Tab-separated table of C-alpha atoms and ligand atoms in Angstrom:
chain	number	residue	atom	x	y	z
A	9	MET	CA	160.727	143.931	147.981
A	10	SER	CA	162.036	143.013	144.561
A	11	ALA	CA	160.325	140.958	141.885
A	12	GLN	CA	161.998	137.826	143.279
A	13	HIS	CA	160.253	138.372	146.634
A	14	PRO	CA	156.688	139.335	145.864
A	15	GLU	CA	155.092	141.403	148.605
A	16	PRO	CA	152.801	139.568	151.005
A	17	PHE	CA	150.082	142.160	150.400
A	18	PRO	CA	148.284	143.568	147.328
A	19	SER	CA	150.385	146.069	145.440
A	20	ARG	CA	150.202	148.267	142.330
A	21	LEU	CA	146.422	148.027	142.355
A	22	LEU	CA	144.008	149.593	139.982
A	23	PHE	CA	142.232	152.558	141.541
A	24	ALA	CA	138.920	150.661	141.699
A	25	GLN	CA	140.559	147.674	143.409
A	26	ALA	CA	142.180	149.891	146.026
A	27	LEU	CA	138.929	151.754	146.619
A	28	ALA	CA	137.074	148.470	147.066
A	29	ILE	CA	139.566	147.438	149.768
A	30	VAL	CA	139.155	150.763	151.572
A	31	ARG	CA	135.376	150.371	151.475
A	32	GLN	CA	135.479	146.798	152.673
A	33	VAL	CA	137.824	147.549	155.572
A	34	ALA	CA	135.719	150.553	156.572
A	35	ALA	CA	132.525	148.476	156.492
A	36	GLU	CA	134.158	145.917	158.806
A	37	GLN	CA	135.338	148.587	161.230
A	38	ARG	CA	132.136	150.536	161.660
A	39	LEU	CA	132.274	153.075	164.464
A	40	PRO	CA	129.852	152.736	167.380
A	41	VAL	CA	126.515	154.521	167.437
A	42	GLU	CA	125.873	157.427	169.767
A	43	ARG	CA	123.038	159.925	170.139
A	44	VAL	CA	123.360	163.625	169.391
A	45	ALA	CA	120.944	166.468	169.968
A	46	VAL	CA	119.168	167.491	166.772
A	47	ALA	CA	120.607	171.010	167.090
A	48	ARG	CA	124.139	169.648	166.627
A	49	ALA	CA	123.437	166.671	164.372
A	50	ALA	CA	124.271	168.182	160.968
A	51	GLY	CA	127.355	166.559	159.465
A	52	TYR	CA	126.924	163.262	161.314
A	53	VAL	CA	125.991	160.102	159.436
A	54	LEU	CA	122.595	158.821	160.542
A	55	ALA	CA	122.653	155.277	161.990
A	56	GLU	CA	118.925	154.422	161.746
A	57	ASP	CA	116.037	155.585	159.577
A	58	VAL	CA	113.914	158.332	161.098
A	59	ILE	CA	110.224	157.446	160.755
A	60	ALA	CA	107.471	159.960	161.330
A	61	GLY	CA	105.478	159.213	164.482
A	62	MET	CA	103.171	162.157	163.828
A	63	PRO	CA	101.884	163.986	160.768
A	64	LEU	CA	103.002	167.456	159.666
A	65	PRO	CA	101.144	169.684	159.972
A	66	SER	CA	99.506	167.827	162.823
A	67	PHE	CA	96.249	169.834	162.506
A	68	ASP	CA	94.587	171.957	159.831
A	69	ASN	CA	95.803	175.511	160.349
A	70	SER	CA	95.918	178.939	158.803
A	71	ALA	CA	98.677	180.029	156.421
A	72	MET	CA	97.858	183.712	156.945
A	73	ASP	CA	96.767	186.290	159.461
A	74	GLY	CA	93.120	186.884	158.559
A	75	PHE	CA	89.621	185.499	159.025
A	76	ALA	CA	88.554	181.867	158.966
A	77	LEU	CA	85.204	181.399	157.208
A	78	ARG	CA	83.012	179.007	155.277
A	79	ALA	CA	83.919	179.350	151.612
A	80	ALA	CA	80.298	178.825	150.629
A	81	ASP	CA	79.346	182.003	152.511
A	82	SER	CA	81.899	184.204	150.733
A	83	GLY	CA	81.416	186.637	147.872
A	84	ALA	CA	81.964	190.263	146.839
A	85	GLY	CA	80.064	192.588	149.176
A	86	VAL	CA	79.202	189.849	151.714
A	87	VAL	CA	79.327	190.927	155.368
A	88	LEU	CA	80.229	188.262	157.959
A	89	GLN	CA	79.782	188.458	161.698
A	90	LEU	CA	82.985	188.228	163.738
A	91	ALA	CA	82.365	185.394	166.202
A	92	GLY	CA	85.701	185.155	168.045
A	93	GLU	CA	89.483	185.004	167.854
A	94	GLN	CA	91.746	181.998	167.301
A	95	PHE	CA	95.451	182.635	167.974
A	96	ALA	CA	98.324	180.215	167.456
A	97	GLY	CA	98.997	177.938	170.407
A	98	LEU	CA	95.640	178.464	172.110
A	99	ALA	CA	92.882	175.868	172.315
A	100	GLN	CA	89.640	177.781	171.761
A	101	ASP	CA	87.103	175.222	170.674
A	102	LEU	CA	85.438	177.721	168.370
A	103	ARG	CA	82.897	176.853	165.695
A	104	VAL	CA	82.134	178.991	162.648
A	105	GLN	CA	78.411	178.995	161.909
A	106	ALA	CA	76.816	180.130	158.669
A	107	GLY	CA	77.394	183.844	158.110
A	108	GLN	CA	80.202	183.994	160.677
A	109	CYS	CA	83.976	184.301	160.658
A	110	VAL	CA	86.760	184.031	163.258
A	111	ARG	CA	89.852	186.224	163.470
A	112	ILE	CA	92.878	183.907	163.065
A	113	THR	CA	96.686	184.140	163.118
A	114	THR	CA	99.233	182.191	161.066
A	115	GLY	CA	99.650	178.641	162.376
A	116	ALA	CA	96.494	178.755	164.518
A	117	PRO	CA	94.155	175.744	164.273
A	118	LEU	CA	91.335	176.200	161.838
A	119	PRO	CA	88.095	176.429	163.844
A	120	ALA	CA	85.464	173.769	163.244
A	121	GLY	CA	83.132	174.663	160.436
A	122	ALA	CA	85.655	176.870	158.629
A	123	ASP	CA	87.258	175.681	155.372
A	124	ALA	CA	89.085	178.782	154.141
A	125	VAL	CA	90.928	181.869	155.361
A	126	VAL	CA	90.790	185.327	153.853
A	127	MET	CA	93.846	187.549	154.365
A	128	LYS	CA	93.258	190.482	156.671
A	129	GLU	CA	94.546	192.805	153.926
A	130	ASN	CA	91.618	191.698	151.712
A	131	VAL	CA	88.760	192.661	154.021
A	132	ARG	CA	87.407	195.753	155.745
A	133	VAL	CA	86.616	195.357	159.438
A	134	ASP	CA	83.970	197.492	161.024
A	135	GLY	CA	83.406	196.556	164.677
A	136	ASP	CA	82.213	192.940	164.589
A	137	ARG	CA	81.327	193.147	160.898
A	138	VAL	CA	83.831	191.854	158.310
A	139	HIS	CA	83.244	193.028	154.722
A	140	LEU	CA	84.478	190.682	151.971
A	141	ARG	CA	85.544	191.985	148.561
A	142	GLU	CA	85.535	188.687	146.683
A	143	VAL	CA	84.806	184.961	146.688
A	144	VAL	CA	87.200	182.946	148.876
A	145	PRO	CA	87.606	179.452	147.410
A	146	THR	CA	87.515	176.355	149.639
A	147	GLY	CA	90.942	175.586	151.080
A	148	ARG	CA	92.356	179.074	150.423
A	149	ASN	CA	95.195	179.777	152.921
A	150	VAL	CA	94.601	176.504	154.760
A	151	ARG	CA	97.481	174.125	155.525
A	152	HIS	CA	96.051	170.644	155.784
A	153	ALA	CA	97.022	168.081	158.404
A	154	GLY	CA	99.450	165.534	156.951
A	155	GLU	CA	100.106	167.413	153.701
A	156	ASP	CA	103.848	167.574	154.381
A	157	VAL	CA	104.445	164.347	156.336
A	158	ARG	CA	102.231	161.343	157.056
A	159	VAL	CA	102.651	158.972	159.991
A	160	GLY	CA	105.035	156.189	158.979
A	161	ASP	CA	106.869	158.173	156.299
A	162	VAL	CA	110.628	157.563	156.228
A	163	LEU	CA	111.957	161.072	156.732
A	164	LEU	CA	115.718	160.470	156.904
A	165	ARG	CA	117.634	157.401	155.743
A	166	ALA	CA	120.313	155.540	157.672
A	167	GLY	CA	123.715	156.082	156.081
A	168	THR	CA	122.989	159.601	154.860
A	169	ARG	CA	124.744	162.666	156.175
A	170	ILE	CA	122.396	164.763	158.253
A	171	THR	CA	121.758	168.279	156.945
A	172	ALA	CA	120.441	171.272	158.861
A	173	ALA	CA	117.075	170.905	157.127
A	174	GLY	CA	116.984	167.168	157.884
A	175	ALA	CA	117.737	167.745	161.569
A	176	SER	CA	114.969	170.320	161.778
A	177	LEU	CA	112.518	167.907	160.122
A	178	ALA	CA	113.322	165.355	162.840
A	179	ALA	CA	112.763	168.072	165.455
A	180	ALA	CA	109.421	168.957	163.847
A	181	VAL	CA	108.134	165.419	164.401
A	182	GLY	CA	109.272	165.609	168.012
A	183	VAL	CA	112.630	163.817	167.842
A	184	ALA	CA	115.115	165.374	170.292
A	185	GLU	CA	118.167	163.200	169.604
A	186	LEU	CA	119.349	161.249	166.583
A	187	PRO	CA	121.323	157.991	166.486
A	188	VAL	CA	124.537	158.656	164.578
A	189	ALA	CA	127.911	157.075	163.984
A	190	ARG	CA	130.522	158.475	166.322
A	191	LYS	CA	132.887	160.693	164.373
A	192	PRO	CA	136.292	159.100	163.901
A	193	THR	CA	139.177	160.395	165.979
A	194	VAL	CA	142.001	161.303	163.616
A	195	ALA	CA	145.756	161.718	164.048
A	196	VAL	CA	147.923	163.531	161.496
A	197	PHE	CA	151.677	162.997	161.142
A	198	THR	CA	153.947	164.749	158.716
A	199	THR	CA	157.356	163.167	158.254
A	200	GLY	CA	160.645	164.330	156.803
A	201	ASP	CA	164.028	165.612	157.994
A	202	GLU	CA	163.707	168.506	155.537
A	203	LEU	CA	160.505	169.917	157.057
A	204	ARG	CA	160.197	173.000	159.257
A	205	PRO	CA	156.956	174.522	160.489
A	206	PRO	CA	155.834	177.689	158.695
A	207	GLY	CA	157.053	180.683	160.690
A	208	GLN	CA	160.465	179.161	161.322
A	209	PRO	CA	163.571	180.022	159.293
A	210	LEU	CA	164.809	177.494	156.762
A	211	GLY	CA	168.310	176.041	156.646
A	212	PRO	CA	169.862	174.798	153.404
A	213	GLY	CA	167.694	172.167	151.746
A	214	GLN	CA	164.817	172.670	154.147
A	215	ILE	CA	161.200	173.405	153.213
A	216	HIS	CA	158.107	174.407	155.117
A	217	ASP	CA	155.659	171.754	156.176
A	218	SER	CA	152.704	172.671	153.979
A	219	ASN	CA	150.963	169.304	154.000
A	220	ARG	CA	149.970	169.615	157.610
A	221	SER	CA	147.832	172.677	156.844
A	222	LEU	CA	146.400	170.934	153.802
A	223	LEU	CA	145.430	167.845	155.789
A	224	MET	CA	144.187	169.623	158.885
A	225	ASN	CA	141.999	171.973	156.876
A	226	LEU	CA	140.618	169.263	154.612
A	227	LEU	CA	139.809	167.097	157.637
A	228	ARG	CA	138.223	169.970	159.533
A	229	ALA	CA	136.093	170.646	156.465
A	230	GLU	CA	134.846	167.053	156.881
A	231	GLY	CA	133.567	168.037	160.321
A	232	LEU	CA	136.399	166.299	162.201
A	233	GLU	CA	138.779	167.490	164.894
A	234	PRO	CA	142.127	166.067	163.798
A	235	VAL	CA	145.129	166.080	166.138
A	236	ALA	CA	148.563	166.817	164.649
A	237	TRP	CA	151.987	165.848	166.019
A	238	PRO	CA	155.185	167.836	165.721
A	239	ILE	CA	156.988	166.970	162.478
A	240	LEU	CA	158.470	163.489	162.641
A	241	PRO	CA	162.105	163.078	161.577
A	242	ASP	CA	163.006	160.226	159.220
A	243	ASP	CA	164.017	158.181	162.221
A	244	PRO	CA	162.486	154.708	162.335
A	245	GLN	CA	162.712	154.519	166.145
A	246	GLN	CA	160.700	157.662	166.708
A	247	VAL	CA	158.219	156.902	163.949
A	248	ARG	CA	157.686	153.415	165.327
A	249	ALA	CA	157.081	154.640	168.894
A	250	LEU	CA	154.655	157.363	167.893
A	251	LEU	CA	152.677	155.223	165.463
A	252	ARG	CA	152.364	152.464	168.021
A	253	ASP	CA	150.918	154.952	170.524
A	254	ALA	CA	148.597	156.531	167.981
A	255	GLY	CA	147.346	153.085	166.963
A	256	GLN	CA	146.024	152.616	170.502
A	257	ALA	CA	144.386	156.012	170.754
A	258	PHE	CA	142.851	156.898	167.368
A	259	ASP	CA	140.438	155.484	164.830
A	260	VAL	CA	142.362	156.804	161.830
A	261	ILE	CA	145.979	157.848	161.284
A	262	PHE	CA	147.050	159.935	158.310
A	263	THR	CA	150.762	160.167	157.690
A	264	CYS	CA	152.387	161.909	154.807
A	265	GLY	CA	155.770	161.289	153.257
A	266	GLY	CA	158.059	158.314	153.670
A	267	VAL	CA	156.051	155.781	151.671
A	268	SER	CA	158.076	155.754	148.440
A	269	ALA	CA	161.159	153.725	147.689
A	270	GLY	CA	163.773	156.193	148.978
A	271	GLU	CA	166.468	155.426	151.551
A	272	LYS	CA	164.507	157.378	154.159
A	273	ASP	CA	161.093	155.938	153.401
A	274	HIS	CA	160.489	153.747	156.432
A	275	LEU	CA	156.750	153.771	156.842
A	276	THR	CA	155.864	150.703	154.819
A	277	ALA	CA	158.310	148.502	156.723
A	278	ILE	CA	157.177	149.920	160.059
A	279	LEU	CA	153.525	149.315	159.266
A	280	ALA	CA	154.271	145.738	158.201
A	281	GLU	CA	156.174	145.235	161.434
A	282	LEU	CA	153.699	146.825	163.875
A	283	GLY	CA	150.418	146.072	162.150
A	284	ARG	CA	149.344	144.887	158.736
A	285	ILE	CA	149.254	146.303	155.246
A	286	HIS	CA	145.998	146.221	153.281
A	287	PHE	CA	147.720	147.481	150.133
A	288	TRP	CA	150.660	149.537	148.965
A	289	LYS	CA	150.733	151.482	145.716
A	290	VAL	CA	147.879	152.359	143.443
A	291	ARG	CA	148.151	152.873	139.700
A	292	MET	CA	147.157	156.514	139.766
A	293	LYS	CA	148.786	159.868	139.249
A	294	PRO	CA	149.548	161.580	141.520
A	295	GLY	CA	149.572	159.463	144.665
A	296	MET	CA	151.059	156.212	143.371
A	297	PRO	CA	152.889	155.159	146.591
A	298	LEU	CA	149.732	155.311	148.720
A	299	LEU	CA	149.904	152.925	151.684
A	300	PHE	CA	146.895	151.538	153.558
A	301	GLY	CA	146.933	149.337	156.624
A	302	GLN	CA	146.038	148.885	160.239
A	303	ILE	CA	148.078	149.558	163.323
A	304	GLY	CA	146.576	148.764	166.710
A	305	LYS	CA	142.913	149.691	166.371
A	306	ALA	CA	143.612	152.482	163.879
A	307	GLN	CA	143.272	152.374	160.126
A	308	MET	CA	146.302	154.094	158.651
A	309	LEU	CA	146.518	155.860	155.311
A	310	GLY	CA	150.128	156.597	154.481
A	311	LEU	CA	149.856	159.430	152.008
A	312	PRO	CA	152.727	160.300	149.697
A	313	GLY	CA	154.716	163.443	150.499
A	314	ASN	CA	154.127	165.483	147.383
A	315	PRO	CA	151.462	168.072	148.167
A	316	VAL	CA	149.217	167.405	145.187
A	317	ALA	CA	149.422	163.675	145.872
A	318	VAL	CA	148.289	164.381	149.428
A	319	LEU	CA	145.326	166.312	148.080
A	320	ALA	CA	144.320	163.668	145.534
A	321	SER	CA	144.730	160.717	147.865
A	322	LEU	CA	142.961	162.347	150.796
A	323	ILE	CA	140.038	163.304	148.596
A	324	ASN	CA	139.767	159.937	146.882
A	325	PHE	CA	140.689	157.531	149.640
A	326	GLY	CA	140.717	159.487	152.916
A	327	ARG	CA	137.183	160.776	152.521
A	328	GLU	CA	136.005	157.313	151.505
A	329	LEU	CA	137.606	155.719	154.559
A	330	LEU	CA	136.125	158.311	156.922
A	331	ARG	CA	132.701	158.080	155.303
A	332	GLY	CA	132.737	154.272	155.334
A	333	LEU	CA	133.777	154.039	158.996
A	334	GLN	CA	130.683	156.105	159.801
A	335	GLY	CA	128.473	153.778	157.781
A	336	GLY	CA	127.834	156.359	155.095
A	337	VAL	CA	126.202	154.995	151.964
A	338	GLN	CA	127.735	155.528	148.556
A	339	GLY	CA	125.996	157.049	145.650
A	340	VAL	CA	126.494	160.777	145.812
A	341	PRO	CA	126.139	161.546	142.102
A	342	ALA	CA	129.420	162.545	140.511
A	343	MET	CA	129.674	166.065	139.134
A	344	HIS	CA	130.646	166.514	135.513
A	345	ALA	CA	131.923	169.422	133.450
A	346	ARG	CA	133.130	170.096	129.914
A	347	LEU	CA	136.852	170.499	129.388
A	348	SER	CA	137.570	174.038	128.255
A	349	SER	CA	140.929	172.948	126.854
A	350	PRO	CA	142.247	169.550	125.785
A	351	ILE	CA	144.330	167.257	127.984
A	352	GLN	CA	146.942	164.840	126.721
A	353	LYS	CA	147.800	162.196	129.302
A	354	GLU	CA	151.231	160.618	129.305
A	355	HIS	CA	150.286	157.377	131.063
A	356	ASP	CA	147.212	155.227	130.868
A	357	ARG	CA	147.093	155.290	134.683
A	358	ARG	CA	144.106	156.991	136.264
A	359	GLU	CA	145.045	160.625	136.643
A	360	PHE	CA	143.742	163.514	138.711
A	361	GLN	CA	144.559	166.908	137.279
A	362	ARG	CA	143.641	170.161	138.925
A	363	GLY	CA	141.064	172.415	137.329
A	364	LYS	CA	138.957	175.487	137.842
A	365	LEU	CA	135.208	175.364	137.399
A	366	ASP	CA	133.112	178.036	135.776
A	367	PHE	CA	130.189	178.320	133.393
A	368	GLY	CA	130.389	178.584	129.621
A	369	ALA	CA	128.336	181.112	127.615
A	370	ASP	CA	125.600	178.438	127.415
A	371	GLY	CA	125.447	178.260	131.226
A	372	VAL	CA	126.854	174.711	131.264
A	373	LEU	CA	129.543	173.863	133.800
A	374	ARG	CA	133.036	173.668	132.372
A	375	VAL	CA	136.465	173.091	133.792
A	376	ALA	CA	139.786	174.631	132.831
A	377	PRO	CA	142.689	172.238	133.442
A	378	HIS	CA	145.600	173.892	135.225
A	379	PRO	CA	148.778	173.762	133.141
A	380	ALA	CA	150.999	172.986	136.165
A	381	THR	CA	150.529	169.241	136.401
A	382	GLY	CA	153.531	168.255	138.539
A	383	SER	CA	152.637	166.684	141.869
A	384	HIS	CA	154.794	169.267	143.679
A	385	ARG	CA	152.959	172.210	142.049
A	386	LEU	CA	151.018	173.378	145.075
A	387	ARG	CA	150.197	176.702	143.488
A	388	GLY	CA	148.332	174.943	140.697
A	389	ALA	CA	146.237	173.225	143.353
A	390	ALA	CA	145.580	176.493	145.161
A	391	ASP	CA	144.571	178.228	141.914
A	392	SER	CA	142.122	175.393	141.195
A	393	ASP	CA	138.992	174.147	142.910
A	394	CYS	CA	138.524	170.597	141.696
A	395	LEU	CA	140.226	167.419	140.621
A	396	ILE	CA	139.593	166.412	137.022
A	397	VAL	CA	139.194	162.626	136.895
A	398	LEU	CA	140.832	161.007	133.860
A	399	PRO	CA	140.197	157.254	134.119
A	400	GLU	CA	142.518	154.520	132.872
A	401	GLY	CA	142.700	154.132	129.131
A	402	PRO	CA	142.372	156.979	126.674
A	403	LEU	CA	145.241	159.450	126.521
A	404	ALA	CA	143.648	162.213	124.442
A	405	TRP	CA	140.870	164.222	126.084
A	406	PRO	CA	139.594	166.804	123.592
A	407	GLU	CA	138.191	170.221	124.397
A	408	GLY	CA	134.461	169.935	125.108
A	409	GLN	CA	134.767	166.392	126.472
A	410	VAL	CA	132.577	165.812	129.534
A	411	VAL	CA	134.738	164.701	132.479
A	412	GLU	CA	134.084	163.876	136.102
A	413	VAL	CA	135.232	166.531	138.568
A	414	VAL	CA	135.599	166.324	142.349
A	415	ARG	CA	135.475	169.636	144.144
A	416	TYR	CA	137.786	170.477	147.015
B	674	AMP	P1	158.732	161.681	150.384
B	674	AMP	O1	157.685	160.735	149.883
B	674	AMP	O2	158.826	161.679	151.871
B	674	AMP	O3	160.032	161.460	149.717
B	674	AMP	O4	158.254	163.131	149.967
B	674	AMP	C1	158.016	163.450	148.619
B	674	AMP	C2	158.153	164.935	148.420
B	674	AMP	O5	157.172	165.592	149.198
B	674	AMP	C3	159.476	165.501	148.839
B	674	AMP	O6	159.809	166.527	147.922
B	674	AMP	C4	159.190	166.076	150.193
B	674	AMP	O7	160.072	167.102	150.550
B	674	AMP	C5	157.779	166.569	150.011
B	674	AMP	N1	157.093	166.602	151.302
B	674	AMP	C6	156.971	165.585	152.165
B	674	AMP	N2	156.279	165.952	153.242
B	674	AMP	C7	155.928	167.242	153.046
B	674	AMP	C8	155.196	168.184	153.833
B	674	AMP	N3	154.686	167.851	155.011
B	674	AMP	N4	155.017	169.434	153.333
B	674	AMP	C9	155.537	169.756	152.117
B	674	AMP	N5	156.224	168.905	151.357
B	674	AMP	C10	156.437	167.664	151.803
B	675	MG	MG1	160.288	162.173	153.140
């Protein structure tokens, strides 16, 4: 793949170009829609708008335990006649006449004739006589039909991720199940002859497989149930066989390692052979050798091996792929913070440094760049909680500069 033989796929892309390809592929490969019970819907991406078929509240009701009355009758020293009881969930068909009141509980329908509720703590009850201490204004402690939701309101939008509060809103208007994108099935492969699982002794030149934990935990935090394989050796035969199988069985494959230009980096050639490459290499740091393609029915992101590159490419491209496959809309506002110390970039490539967020004395969010910038410096990533986004172009980023941050 030298300059004399240009690659038959896009390579050395700008970050934005690579992201556009990921988004486009994801949009073309949308996952099917299924229905989930509202009680387990949080975290899914909604497939259709949810429109209110009923108002909320659906009837005028009391916000307090107390006495429903006619505001015009109320005043300090007034004594009303107790004409009945209206409890939540019971149809009573009561009517409050002039000079009367009705005992009422929170959420119970306001009886006809009543237009206000006085809290039970604010009256003195003496048999069927209720003594008021003050004027009760019209509407006091009344929740009006339709004040929260009107029929026809769009309550939840297609393409948004369902939250617990959103699911409960759907339940409140009587929706039992929501149409959502099926969650992608995900396979995770770590590759490298030097890797041993944590818990096993290391021979000379060997290291523990740390990327698997990074990937599995990041993917689980996305609400997925990824499946990991035993560590793959740098053996093209085995890699080929396993990827071919995974391409039949999964929606997304994440590999890590083996996508650079080393003697043992076979993944790019295998992907070209078994499937197709959407792009290879993105002008960013870390994560430059990122590989993206399709194998069987699976979209495959070949992440670089260096741990911090895995982190940055999963957050920037993996999340985007997973979100897009589920039909998630873009437009989550980016978070920004002030640099608490300057950064001097060495390349004009887009760069993702690690940083720790906190608040300055003025209460404004700021981020402290971690001094360990090497893409193998896992500890720097663990000591941090966000990626600091340094776009292409300027090299000097002074203290106090507002930068985009992506939390992890
Ligand atoms: P590679 O792209 O396969 O040459 O890997 C780049 C660097 O990442 C090498 O130092 C590898 O040893 C390291 N590496 C690759 N995979 C892992 C892994 N699963 N856990 C920790 N380090 C890894
Ligand atoms: Mg390797």
